[in-house]
Amino acid sequence: MKILGIETSCDESAAAVVVDGREVLSNLVSSQIELHRKFEGVVPEIASRAHLEAIDSLIQQALQEAGIGLAEIDAVAVSNRPGLVGCLIIGLTAAKTLALVMNKPLLAVNHVHAHALSAAMTLDHDPWPAVALVVSGGHTSLYYVPEATNLQRLGGTTDDAAGEAFDKVASILRLGFPGGPLIDRLARNGNPRAVQFPRTLLAPQAFDFSFSGIKTAVLYHVHGPGKTTGGLEKFSESQIADIAASFQQAVVDVLITKTLLAAERTGVRTIVGGGGVVANSMLRTQLQAACTDRGLTLHLAPMKYCTDNGAMIAAAGYHLLRAGQTSPLEIDVYSYELAEREYMNRESLDEAAGNRPR
Ligand code: KG4
Ligand code: ZN
């Protein structure tokens, strides 16, 4: 089955065509980084407008590169939650229009679930049951995944997501935007044990994450206790690399500790990982070493599928289609907070998003 995947949840407009959840015929991503760079963060209104300008031609190019016409698509998948609502609505409106005009099923995909499933796209077998770690700009989440359409949330972001902390720490260190790749590169020249930043585990057995404390710890380390400006100049280049490496090590330690705990508690032997921060070289190396030590199998999304893309949306949509979980055209978009609250009070995630039950 050929699925068109559309993604506009944050600052990347993306469209892709994927066959049977694995064979990627095309995967186009239009990044808005240049538009947001001077603000050192994503400006929602600018992002929505840029999605609107890009989405039609991206879809056309994705079909063209896949060598197929719209009529050959079996369904249209789109991320409708969680994300910036003004951004999500652009992709959802495009997807609804195509589904309506072509009379094809519409598949509303949870963006974080798509990250969780993204590592499986490149495998020749299903890795389930597995624990899925998603670490992105907006989310840090752990799931128990017995099968591709059943993601059971173990825990997640309580304040800043890991990627957000990377971006903010990069801003404190005046490295630029987006901060993740810049800290990753700089940290290679630094000593990860130079500064002892806190490892916030919340309760020892908890699967929730908190990264706002470490961001403040870096801020005060740089400027002095309680101060937010004026201290950066006193650090040499190599000391700044040490701060970047020490911050990164603290985040990686927390991510690894909780992921291993999730595997232990659920009894699964396989871990999958996706999301922008899974592109981080220290996380990839150290999580692999920890899994090898314990005899666990690790599948991380390849770099090109870590950050936001349409292929992972099409792949996640394929699993929904096979399970008969298509969405009505009345379906809406959901911001992160709203969706999370709704999920907690409802029996199933898909019911929360208005998907038809199986
Ligand atoms: O998954 P993603 O593209 O968007 C969201 O769904 O949020 O993730 C973007 C995040 C940004 O915060 C970016 O700084 C971070 O992923 N990121 C990294 C690296 N590459 C991207 N963080 C750490 N190390 C990296 N190499
Ligand atoms: Zn994402």
Tab-separated table of C-alpha atoms and ligand atoms in Angstrom:
chain	number	residue	atom	x	y	z
A	1	MET	CA	0.000	0.000	0.000
A	2	LYS	CA	1.322	3.430	-1.002
A	3	ILE	CA	0.816	6.119	1.595
A	4	LEU	CA	1.375	9.842	1.198
A	5	GLY	CA	2.700	11.246	4.507
A	6	ILE	CA	2.383	14.942	5.383
A	7	GLU	CA	4.139	16.625	8.320
A	8	THR	CA	3.814	20.262	9.477
A	9	SER	CA	3.784	20.043	13.279
A	10	CYS	CA	6.639	22.465	13.978
A	11	ASP	CA	9.287	24.032	11.749
A	12	GLU	CA	9.728	21.462	8.998
A	13	SER	CA	7.281	21.082	6.131
A	14	ALA	CA	7.548	17.547	4.808
A	15	ALA	CA	5.911	15.150	2.373
A	16	ALA	CA	6.819	11.571	1.494
A	17	VAL	CA	5.542	8.469	-0.253
A	18	VAL	CA	6.180	5.146	1.499
A	19	VAL	CA	5.158	1.640	0.420
A	20	ASP	CA	3.961	-0.795	3.110
A	21	GLY	CA	5.499	1.259	5.924
A	22	ARG	CA	9.067	0.533	4.816
A	23	GLU	CA	9.985	1.271	1.227
A	24	VAL	CA	10.573	5.028	1.002
A	25	LEU	CA	9.907	6.194	-2.576
A	26	SER	CA	10.378	9.875	-1.749
A	27	ASN	CA	10.993	11.950	1.377
A	28	LEU	CA	11.103	15.726	1.001
A	29	VAL	CA	11.773	18.082	3.890
A	30	SER	CA	11.726	21.861	3.683
A	31	SER	CA	13.438	23.271	6.767
A	32	GLN	CA	12.543	26.705	8.152
A	33	ILE	CA	15.680	27.052	10.267
A	34	GLU	CA	16.833	30.199	8.444
A	35	LEU	CA	13.513	31.953	9.147
A	36	HIS	CA	13.705	31.283	12.895
A	37	ARG	CA	17.446	31.580	13.491
A	38	LYS	CA	17.491	35.227	14.521
A	39	PHE	CA	14.804	34.551	17.151
A	40	GLU	CA	16.726	31.516	18.529
A	41	GLY	CA	13.474	29.569	18.591
A	42	VAL	CA	10.485	28.686	16.445
A	43	VAL	CA	8.027	31.582	15.975
A	44	PRO	CA	4.623	29.912	15.482
A	45	GLU	CA	3.090	32.526	13.141
A	46	ILE	CA	6.151	32.550	10.893
A	47	ALA	CA	6.177	28.748	10.887
A	48	SER	CA	2.486	28.456	9.883
A	49	ARG	CA	2.909	30.915	7.015
A	50	ALA	CA	5.992	29.074	5.748
A	51	HIS	CA	4.130	25.726	5.848
A	52	LEU	CA	1.308	27.278	3.826
A	53	GLU	CA	3.751	28.508	1.191
A	54	ALA	CA	5.639	25.209	0.957
A	55	ILE	CA	3.130	22.399	1.337
A	56	ASP	CA	1.466	22.212	-2.096
A	57	SER	CA	4.668	22.058	-4.087
A	58	LEU	CA	6.270	19.665	-1.569
A	59	ILE	CA	3.397	17.219	-2.038
A	60	GLN	CA	3.675	17.552	-5.807
A	61	GLN	CA	7.434	16.935	-5.671
A	62	ALA	CA	7.021	13.944	-3.354
A	63	LEU	CA	4.628	12.318	-5.829
A	64	GLN	CA	6.829	13.219	-8.770
A	65	GLU	CA	9.959	11.802	-7.163
A	66	ALA	CA	8.056	8.639	-6.249
A	67	GLY	CA	7.051	8.389	-9.903
A	68	ILE	CA	3.342	8.084	-9.190
A	69	GLY	CA	0.174	10.106	-9.637
A	70	LEU	CA	-2.228	11.077	-6.876
A	71	ALA	CA	-4.674	8.411	-8.018
A	72	GLU	CA	-2.172	5.673	-7.147
A	73	ILE	CA	-1.998	6.687	-3.488
A	74	ASP	CA	-3.933	4.311	-1.196
A	75	ALA	CA	-4.318	6.742	1.720
A	76	VAL	CA	-3.200	10.121	3.050
A	77	ALA	CA	-1.467	10.193	6.456
A	78	VAL	CA	-0.894	13.432	8.343
A	79	SER	CA	0.333	14.406	11.790
A	80	ASN	CA	-2.560	16.116	13.611
A	81	ARG	CA	-1.174	16.009	17.181
A	82	PRO	CA	0.729	17.123	19.198
A	83	GLY	CA	2.344	20.275	17.850
A	84	LEU	CA	1.784	23.939	17.110
A	85	VAL	CA	-1.898	24.114	16.176
A	86	GLY	CA	-1.445	26.840	13.564
A	87	CYS	CA	1.179	24.645	11.898
A	88	LEU	CA	-0.658	21.317	12.208
A	89	ILE	CA	-3.763	22.805	10.622
A	90	ILE	CA	-1.898	23.540	7.380
A	91	GLY	CA	-0.883	19.896	6.897
A	92	LEU	CA	-4.235	18.579	8.075
A	93	THR	CA	-6.165	20.844	5.686
A	94	ALA	CA	-3.972	19.738	2.774
A	95	ALA	CA	-4.443	16.072	3.732
A	96	LYS	CA	-8.210	16.394	4.197
A	97	THR	CA	-8.552	18.125	0.833
A	98	LEU	CA	-6.644	15.374	-0.982
A	99	ALA	CA	-8.528	12.632	0.862
A	100	LEU	CA	-11.886	14.226	0.057
A	101	VAL	CA	-11.168	14.992	-3.603
A	102	MET	CA	-9.522	11.617	-4.317
A	103	ASN	CA	-11.901	9.683	-2.073
A	104	LYS	CA	-9.016	8.083	-0.153
A	105	PRO	CA	-8.827	7.210	3.548
A	106	LEU	CA	-7.454	9.876	5.882
A	107	LEU	CA	-5.052	8.695	8.604
A	108	ALA	CA	-4.467	11.061	11.531
A	109	VAL	CA	-1.094	10.257	13.047
A	110	ASN	CA	0.279	11.093	16.493
A	111	HIS	CA	3.596	12.778	15.666
A	112	VAL	CA	5.364	11.410	18.747
A	113	HIS	CA	4.154	7.891	17.952
A	114	ALA	CA	5.590	8.306	14.461
A	115	HIS	CA	9.000	9.146	15.994
A	116	ALA	CA	8.647	6.071	18.237
A	117	LEU	CA	7.987	3.819	15.236
A	118	SER	CA	10.582	5.438	12.944
A	119	ALA	CA	13.458	3.054	13.733
A	120	ALA	CA	11.305	0.121	12.597
A	121	MET	CA	10.954	1.596	9.095
A	122	THR	CA	14.418	0.465	8.111
A	123	LEU	CA	14.267	-3.040	9.607
A	124	ASP	CA	13.274	-6.131	7.645
A	125	HIS	CA	11.341	-7.445	10.651
A	126	ASP	CA	9.026	-6.043	13.321
A	127	PRO	CA	10.974	-5.252	16.521
A	128	TRP	CA	7.926	-5.482	18.830
A	129	PRO	CA	7.521	-5.878	21.726
A	130	ALA	CA	9.917	-3.047	22.506
A	131	VAL	CA	10.448	-0.017	24.676
A	132	ALA	CA	10.441	3.150	22.550
A	133	LEU	CA	12.385	6.241	23.541
A	134	VAL	CA	11.380	9.465	21.785
A	135	VAL	CA	13.605	12.485	22.330
A	136	SER	CA	12.761	15.540	20.277
A	137	GLY	CA	12.449	19.310	20.500
A	138	GLY	CA	9.014	19.129	22.069
A	139	HIS	CA	8.896	15.690	23.702
A	140	THR	CA	10.818	13.235	25.787
A	141	SER	CA	8.722	10.089	26.085
A	142	LEU	CA	8.965	6.408	26.872
A	143	TYR	CA	6.470	3.864	25.577
A	144	TYR	CA	5.884	0.181	25.949
A	145	VAL	CA	5.060	-1.008	22.431
A	146	PRO	CA	3.644	-4.545	22.131
A	147	GLU	CA	2.669	-3.818	18.493
A	148	ALA	CA	2.848	-0.894	16.072
A	149	THR	CA	-0.695	0.333	16.785
A	150	ASN	CA	-0.479	-0.039	20.546
A	151	LEU	CA	1.827	2.526	22.168
A	152	GLN	CA	1.435	2.548	25.931
A	153	ARG	CA	2.910	5.676	27.428
A	154	LEU	CA	5.136	4.983	30.419
A	155	GLY	CA	6.152	8.587	31.031
A	156	GLY	CA	7.195	11.824	29.424
A	157	THR	CA	8.053	15.484	29.573
A	158	THR	CA	6.946	17.322	32.687
A	159	ASP	CA	8.533	20.651	31.719
A	160	ASP	CA	11.207	21.261	29.067
A	161	ALA	CA	11.828	18.454	26.585
A	162	ALA	CA	15.435	17.340	26.099
A	163	GLY	CA	15.727	19.038	22.678
A	164	GLU	CA	14.347	22.252	24.117
A	165	ALA	CA	17.021	22.106	26.846
A	166	PHE	CA	19.716	21.616	24.167
A	167	ASP	CA	18.390	24.633	22.266
A	168	LYS	CA	18.190	26.825	25.377
A	169	VAL	CA	21.625	25.841	26.677
A	170	ALA	CA	23.065	26.605	23.236
A	171	SER	CA	21.422	29.990	23.487
A	172	ILE	CA	22.944	30.554	26.978
A	173	LEU	CA	26.358	29.644	25.526
A	174	ARG	CA	25.622	31.831	22.448
A	175	LEU	CA	26.270	28.982	20.033
A	176	GLY	CA	23.309	29.564	17.691
A	177	PHE	CA	20.114	27.766	16.657
A	178	PRO	CA	19.101	24.947	16.597
A	179	GLY	CA	21.355	24.120	19.513
A	180	GLY	CA	21.354	20.321	19.493
A	181	PRO	CA	23.757	19.732	16.589
A	182	LEU	CA	25.982	22.651	17.721
A	183	ILE	CA	26.324	21.324	21.283
A	184	ASP	CA	26.898	17.823	19.899
A	185	ARG	CA	29.811	19.087	17.768
A	186	LEU	CA	31.341	21.358	20.433
A	187	ALA	CA	31.050	18.684	23.142
A	188	ARG	CA	33.437	16.432	21.206
A	189	ASN	CA	36.246	18.824	22.268
A	190	GLY	CA	35.065	19.085	25.867
A	191	ASN	CA	35.397	17.085	29.075
A	192	PRO	CA	32.011	15.590	30.047
A	193	ARG	CA	33.155	15.290	33.686
A	194	ALA	CA	34.363	18.908	34.025
A	195	VAL	CA	31.156	20.236	35.597
A	196	GLN	CA	28.792	18.152	37.727
A	197	PHE	CA	25.324	19.188	36.507
A	198	PRO	CA	22.256	17.625	38.185
A	199	ARG	CA	20.693	14.398	36.902
A	200	THR	CA	17.004	14.956	37.610
A	201	LEU	CA	15.373	11.558	37.980
A	202	LEU	CA	12.209	12.753	39.800
A	203	ALA	CA	11.259	9.601	41.733
A	204	PRO	CA	13.847	6.830	41.265
A	205	GLN	CA	11.280	4.562	39.617
A	206	ALA	CA	9.527	7.289	37.602
A	207	PHE	CA	9.460	7.392	33.826
A	208	ASP	CA	8.695	11.111	33.609
A	209	PHE	CA	11.418	13.543	32.598
A	210	SER	CA	12.364	17.026	33.772
A	211	PHE	CA	15.053	19.051	32.012
A	212	SER	CA	14.260	22.598	33.128
A	213	GLY	CA	16.459	22.267	36.239
A	214	ILE	CA	19.577	21.453	34.288
A	215	LYS	CA	18.963	24.402	31.987
A	216	THR	CA	18.850	26.704	35.038
A	217	ALA	CA	21.947	24.975	36.474
A	218	VAL	CA	23.855	25.810	33.274
A	219	LEU	CA	22.539	29.389	33.367
A	220	TYR	CA	23.752	29.935	36.949
A	221	HIS	CA	27.031	28.124	36.320
A	222	VAL	CA	27.725	30.577	33.493
A	223	HIS	CA	26.485	33.819	35.038
A	224	GLY	CA	26.638	33.130	38.787
A	225	PRO	CA	23.895	32.078	41.244
A	226	GLY	CA	20.615	33.889	40.575
A	227	LYS	CA	22.091	35.829	37.654
A	228	THR	CA	20.999	35.570	34.042
A	229	THR	CA	23.559	37.733	32.225
A	230	GLY	CA	27.117	38.956	32.254
A	231	GLY	CA	29.155	35.829	32.994
A	232	LEU	CA	29.888	34.187	29.662
A	233	GLU	CA	32.928	36.319	28.834
A	234	LYS	CA	34.992	34.887	31.692
A	235	PHE	CA	35.020	31.398	30.111
A	236	SER	CA	37.602	30.311	27.550
A	237	GLU	CA	36.596	28.408	24.417
A	238	SER	CA	37.716	25.125	25.935
A	239	GLN	CA	35.780	25.809	29.153
A	240	ILE	CA	32.646	26.432	27.080
A	241	ALA	CA	33.253	23.100	25.333
A	242	ASP	CA	33.535	21.507	28.809
A	243	ILE	CA	30.183	23.025	29.849
A	244	ALA	CA	28.551	21.757	26.630
A	245	ALA	CA	29.990	18.263	27.120
A	246	SER	CA	29.034	18.136	30.821
A	247	PHE	CA	25.485	19.309	30.093
A	248	GLN	CA	25.139	16.760	27.293
A	249	GLN	CA	26.465	13.967	29.521
A	250	ALA	CA	23.930	14.798	32.241
A	251	VAL	CA	21.020	14.664	29.760
A	252	VAL	CA	22.316	11.445	28.193
A	253	ASP	CA	22.736	9.821	31.646
A	254	VAL	CA	19.093	10.526	32.524
A	255	LEU	CA	17.822	9.274	29.158
A	256	ILE	CA	19.819	6.047	29.418
A	257	THR	CA	18.919	5.387	33.078
A	258	LYS	CA	15.182	5.693	32.439
A	259	THR	CA	15.241	3.753	29.173
A	260	LEU	CA	17.040	0.818	30.798
A	261	LEU	CA	14.636	0.960	33.739
A	262	ALA	CA	11.697	0.824	31.303
A	263	ALA	CA	13.176	-2.270	29.635
A	264	GLU	CA	13.710	-3.896	33.016
A	265	ARG	CA	10.213	-3.110	34.277
A	266	THR	CA	8.416	-4.232	31.108
A	267	GLY	CA	10.690	-7.231	30.607
A	268	VAL	CA	11.337	-6.464	26.933
A	269	ARG	CA	14.714	-7.148	25.321
A	270	THR	CA	14.480	-4.600	22.495
A	271	ILE	CA	14.734	-0.816	22.572
A	272	VAL	CA	13.920	1.522	19.681
A	273	GLY	CA	14.652	5.240	19.559
A	274	GLY	CA	13.644	8.224	17.437
A	275	GLY	CA	13.306	12.024	17.424
A	276	GLY	CA	15.729	14.855	16.726
A	277	VAL	CA	17.897	14.346	19.822
A	278	VAL	CA	18.434	10.677	18.899
A	279	ALA	CA	20.763	12.127	16.234
A	280	ASN	CA	23.071	13.033	19.155
A	281	SER	CA	26.373	11.188	18.813
A	282	MET	CA	27.001	10.768	22.564
A	283	LEU	CA	23.491	9.398	23.154
A	284	ARG	CA	23.829	6.964	20.241
A	285	THR	CA	27.223	5.650	21.355
A	286	GLN	CA	26.518	5.401	25.075
A	287	LEU	CA	23.005	3.936	24.731
A	288	GLN	CA	24.399	1.320	22.348
A	289	ALA	CA	27.172	0.455	24.834
A	290	ALA	CA	24.673	0.200	27.720
A	291	CYS	CA	22.396	-2.086	25.675
A	292	THR	CA	25.284	-4.289	24.543
A	293	ASP	CA	26.384	-4.639	28.190
A	294	ARG	CA	22.942	-5.916	29.165
A	295	GLY	CA	22.338	-8.075	26.105
A	296	LEU	CA	19.547	-5.780	24.866
A	297	THR	CA	18.933	-5.133	21.174
A	298	LEU	CA	18.906	-1.463	20.169
A	299	HIS	CA	17.476	0.001	16.960
A	300	LEU	CA	17.894	3.753	16.571
A	301	ALA	CA	16.299	5.685	13.718
A	302	PRO	CA	18.889	6.471	11.042
A	303	MET	CA	19.978	10.118	11.128
A	304	LYS	CA	17.786	11.136	8.162
A	305	TYR	CA	14.640	9.921	9.974
A	306	CYS	CA	15.515	11.381	13.417
A	307	THR	CA	14.369	14.935	12.797
A	308	ASP	CA	10.872	15.622	11.487
A	309	ASN	CA	10.016	14.006	8.162
A	310	GLY	CA	7.038	12.792	6.161
A	311	ALA	CA	8.270	9.207	5.740
A	312	MET	CA	7.733	8.378	9.414
A	313	ILE	CA	4.189	9.810	9.208
A	314	ALA	CA	3.422	7.655	6.159
A	315	ALA	CA	4.893	4.587	7.902
A	316	ALA	CA	2.857	5.169	11.077
A	317	GLY	CA	-0.221	5.769	8.896
A	318	TYR	CA	0.298	2.421	7.187
A	319	HIS	CA	-0.080	0.609	10.520
A	320	LEU	CA	-3.286	2.561	11.275
A	321	LEU	CA	-4.686	1.716	7.841
A	322	ARG	CA	-3.961	-1.982	8.277
A	323	ALA	CA	-5.711	-1.873	11.658
A	324	GLY	CA	-8.717	-0.110	10.070
A	325	GLN	CA	-8.126	3.022	12.130
A	326	THR	CA	-9.003	5.649	9.522
A	327	SER	CA	-10.083	9.129	10.561
A	328	PRO	CA	-13.223	11.122	9.737
A	329	LEU	CA	-12.837	14.371	7.780
A	330	GLU	CA	-14.125	16.261	10.860
A	331	ILE	CA	-10.960	15.415	12.762
A	332	ASP	CA	-9.167	18.375	14.359
A	333	VAL	CA	-5.630	19.267	15.426
A	334	TYR	CA	-4.472	19.007	19.048
A	335	SER	CA	-1.725	20.881	20.844
A	336	TYR	CA	0.591	18.905	23.130
A	337	GLU	CA	-1.040	19.783	26.449
A	338	LEU	CA	-4.621	19.299	25.324
A	339	ALA	CA	-3.879	15.995	23.719
A	340	GLU	CA	-1.991	14.696	26.732
A	341	ARG	CA	-4.789	15.565	29.097
A	342	GLU	CA	-7.339	13.972	26.854
A	343	TYR	CA	-5.283	10.837	26.466
A	344	MET	CA	-5.134	10.369	30.188
A	345	ASN	CA	-8.909	10.473	30.560
A	346	ARG	CA	-9.848	8.313	27.634
A	347	GLU	CA	-9.581	4.672	26.959
A	348	SER	CA	-7.602	4.923	23.788
A	349	LEU	CA	-5.397	7.506	22.141
A	350	ASP	CA	-7.088	7.026	18.839
A	351	GLU	CA	-10.502	7.558	20.313
A	352	ALA	CA	-9.157	10.803	21.790
A	353	ALA	CA	-8.185	12.007	18.335
A	354	GLY	CA	-11.502	10.950	16.841
A	355	ASN	CA	-10.163	7.911	14.993
A	356	ARG	CA	-12.732	5.243	14.324
A	357	PRO	CA	-12.241	2.236	16.561
A	358	ARG	CA	-11.001	-0.913	14.894
B	1	KG4	O1	12.172	15.673	16.251
B	1	KG4	P1	12.516	17.066	15.926
B	1	KG4	O2	12.967	17.377	14.524
B	1	KG4	O3	11.323	18.043	16.181
B	1	KG4	C1	10.362	17.865	17.153
B	1	KG4	O4	9.460	17.012	16.978
B	1	KG4	O5	10.483	18.601	18.160
B	1	KG4	O6	13.634	17.523	16.978
B	1	KG4	C2	14.258	18.759	16.928
B	1	KG4	C3	15.214	18.870	18.106
B	1	KG4	C4	15.832	20.241	18.294
B	1	KG4	O7	15.675	20.623	19.646
B	1	KG4	C5	17.297	20.016	17.948
B	1	KG4	O8	18.176	20.868	18.664
B	1	KG4	C6	17.483	18.565	18.366
B	1	KG4	O9	16.299	17.936	17.942
B	1	KG4	N1	18.651	17.926	17.744
B	1	KG4	C7	19.716	17.455	18.451
B	1	KG4	C8	20.653	16.982	17.499
B	1	KG4	N2	20.119	17.146	16.252
B	1	KG4	C9	18.889	17.733	16.422
B	1	KG4	N3	19.940	17.428	19.779
B	1	KG4	C10	21.120	16.905	20.197
B	1	KG4	N4	22.078	16.451	19.356
B	1	KG4	C11	21.880	16.457	18.018
B	1	KG4	N5	22.832	15.997	17.203
B	2	ZN	ZN	9.282	15.649	15.839
